[in-house]
Amino acid sequence: MTQHDKIYIDGAWVPSAGSKKIDVYDSTDGSVIGSIPEGTAADVDKAAKAARAAFDSWAQTSPEERGKYVTRIGEGLAARMDEIATVVTREAGMPKWLSQMVQAGLPIGSFNTAGQLAETFKYEETVGNSLVVKEPVGVVGCITPWNYPLHQIAAKVAYAMAAGCTVVLKPSEVAPLDAFILAEVVNDVGLPAGVFNLVTGTGAEVGAAISKHPDIDMVSFTGSTRAGKQIAEAAAATLKRVALELGGKSANILLDDLSDEEFEKYVRDGVGKAYLNQGQTCTALTRMLVPNSRMDKAAEIAADEVSTKFQPKDPFADFAMMGPLSSAAQVERVTGYIRKGIEEGATLVVGGPDKPEGVNPDGYFVQPTVFANVTNDMTIAQEEIFGPVLSIIGYEDEEDAIRIANDSIYGLSGGVQGADKERAQQVARRIRTGQIEVNGGAFNPVAPFGGYKNSGYGREYGEYGFEEFLEVKSMQL
Ligand code: NAD
């Protein structure tokens, strides 16, 4: 049991103004593994004031010095890598071996990249008679979700601090334990007081207080489209800058020129990309678009891939590919969508709403599910499910595939796989999303990441992510 009874404000562990706590659950067996303070608006006020007071001096600290602090935090996290991977596997369910690389490896990488960028970024340029200077935006409120908890924190906190901003972080109340590890590391490296503040609690109380606090200049949010809209509305009253990384319902187009062998390879690959982190991935390729003539073949290959590779397992077991979901609420939500798919007439190829066998019945496991003959107007093709549910949709020709891919309120990610790479790239250009892979192109942690449409606005990671936290000043000389 990890019981945290303090939050981190102004360089010290302090009690919350409130007296309530929130339990944290183990996704593998439903037991309580810890608790955190249920913070209040008064805690946010205290943290925002500390961050405001620390801002001037931190913004004036040399980029080299800031970069060193941020890199040292990355080193501190690296020393606790196994502990981070274990905690996140318990919180969110990802198989431990993958957590090691993704849930621990990616955030460590973000601190290193942000630390380097602080030192190498070009903060000034001359435009005619003007000196254009890029300066930190101010105090940043960071609100993050539970699916890649530390990764999403790092994409905001590391880059904001490297850019010279001070931060108030509210991690997800579902997966908050890794944020305490970060705060401990921050404390160990002796970061100046007030630069990093941690207030835990609910979105309705702590998240809402951050969104409207007058001392906070920017809110950087990752989470659901529902909460993103509420945050943007609340932030409008004080005209904060807002960056929103929201949900997705991404299409993976398998073009009609693929050979049988390539088609099989991309169907199998597509199942994995829909199921990463049990499907609890905003960029999951959850709609697979195949030529109508190949629908039956796609369903057959996908069913084989699921039964041979993705059977639910204890995420700490060797070769686990499919752990539990993060919470009981997620199990309700995902199985509800599976029922809806059956009701609306999609063909259930594999899986279903019942509890899977062979795993702890108290864990938050669901059956990995594939639907074929899905039409794009069905609920399972339009709404983000956030679980291991793949919808296979047939198309007539290339134009039809592009139309279906873009027929979504979301615009986060996608894929186009084709024998002719040039053609695949041309199709990819016509998909209205912030990122898209062509022929299995790998995730790039320094390429700009963000959405179009209801998937939000703003970009994270790499130089683009760094610039999000900068203001631009023109000095006419
Ligand atoms: P969520 O929106 O319920 O919660 C995210 C965070 O916002 C939590 O910290 C929560 O406490 C807080 N919050 C909730 N309501 C709020 C409000 N009204 N005001 C302020 N804060 C509030 O999302 P979740 O269930 O934690 O995460 C899943 C969602 O996140 C999915 O929709 C997923 O697609 C999205 N997501 C997007 C990305 C991306 O980069 N685009 C990455 C990961 C997850």
Coordinates of C-alpha atoms and ligand atoms in Angstrom, one line a residue, residues 142-148 151-152 156 170-174 201-211 219 221-231 234 244-248 280-283 330 333 384 386 410 412 435 449-451 455-456 460-461, ligand 1:
C142 CA -1.1 20.7 -16.5
I143 CA -4.1 18.3 -16.4
T144 CA -3.4 14.7 -17.4
P145 CA -5.2 11.3 -18.0
W146 CA -4.5 7.8 -16.8
N147 CA -3.7 5.7 -19.9
Y148 CA 0.0 6.8 -20.3
H151 CA 4.3 10.0 -20.4
Q152 CA 1.5 12.6 -20.7
K156 CA 3.8 18.9 -20.5
K170 CA -3.0 17.7 -11.6
P171 CA -2.5 14.1 -12.6
S172 CA -5.4 11.6 -13.2
E173 CA -7.0 10.4 -9.9
V174 CA -7.2 7.0 -11.5
G201 CA -7.8 15.4 -6.7
T202 CA -10.7 15.2 -9.0
G203 CA -11.3 17.0 -12.3
A204 CA -14.5 18.6 -11.1
E205 CA -12.7 20.3 -8.1
V206 CA -8.9 20.6 -8.8
G207 CA -9.0 20.5 -12.6
A208 CA -11.8 23.1 -12.7
A209 CA -9.9 25.4 -10.2
I210 CA -6.8 25.2 -12.4
S211 CA -8.8 26.1 -15.6
V219 CA -3.7 25.1 -19.4
F221 CA -4.7 19.3 -21.1
T222 CA -4.8 15.7 -22.3
G223 CA -7.9 13.7 -21.8
S224 CA -11.4 13.3 -23.1
T225 CA -13.1 15.7 -25.6
R226 CA -15.9 16.2 -23.0
A227 CA -13.5 17.6 -20.4
G228 CA -11.4 19.5 -23.0
K229 CA -14.5 21.5 -24.0
Q230 CA -15.3 22.3 -20.3
I231 CA -11.7 23.4 -19.7
A234 CA -13.6 27.8 -18.1
L244 CA -5.9 20.3 -25.9
E245 CA -4.9 16.7 -26.7
L246 CA -8.2 14.8 -26.9
G247 CA -9.7 11.6 -28.0
G248 CA -9.6 9.8 -31.4
Q280 CA -6.6 2.5 -24.0
T281 CA -4.6 4.6 -26.5
C282 CA -5.8 7.9 -28.0
T283 CA -4.1 7.1 -31.3
Q330 CA -13.8 1.2 -18.1
R333 CA -18.0 1.3 -20.7
E384 CA -14.2 6.4 -28.9
F386 CA -11.0 3.1 -25.3
Y410 CA -12.1 13.2 -34.5
L412 CA -6.0 12.5 -34.2
Q435 CA -0.5 12.3 -37.5
F449 CA 1.9 15.3 -31.9
G450 CA -1.7 16.6 -31.7
G451 CA -5.1 16.6 -33.3
S455 CA -9.1 15.8 -31.2
G456 CA -8.0 19.2 -30.0
E460 CA 3.4 18.2 -28.1
Y461 CA 6.9 16.7 -28.2
Ligands
NAD1 P1 -10.8 12.6 -18.6 O1 -11.1 13.7 -19.6 O2 -12.0 12.0 -17.9 O3 -9.8 13.0 -17.5 C1 -8.5 13.6 -17.9 C2 -8.0 14.5 -16.8 O4 -8.9 15.6 -16.7 C3 -8.1 13.9 -15.4 O5 -7.0 14.4 -14.6 C4 -9.4 14.4 -14.8 O6 -9.4 14.5 -13.4 C5 -9.5 15.8 -15.4 N1 -10.8 16.4 -15.6 C6 -12.0 15.7 -15.9 N2 -13.0 16.6 -16.0 C7 -12.4 17.8 -15.9 C8 -13.0 19.1 -15.9 N3 -14.3 19.3 -16.1 N4 -12.1 20.2 -15.7 C9 -10.8 20.0 -15.5 N5 -10.3 18.7 -15.4 C10 -11.1 17.7 -15.6 O7 -10.1 11.5 -19.5 P2 -9.5 10.1 -19.0 O8 -10.6 9.2 -18.9 O9 -8.6 10.3 -17.9 O10 -8.6 9.7 -20.3 C11 -9.1 9.1 -21.4 C12 -9.3 10.2 -22.5 O11 -8.1 10.9 -22.8 C13 -9.6 9.5 -23.8 O12 -10.7 10.3 -24.4 C14 -8.4 9.6 -24.6 O13 -8.6 9.6 -26.0 C15 -7.8 10.9 -24.2 N6 -6.4 10.9 -24.4 C16 -5.9 11.8 -25.4 C17 -4.5 11.8 -25.7 C18 -4.0 12.7 -26.8 O14 -2.8 13.0 -26.7 N7 -4.7 13.2 -27.7 C19 -3.7 11.0 -25.0 C20 -4.2 10.1 -24.0 C21 -5.6 10.1 -23.7

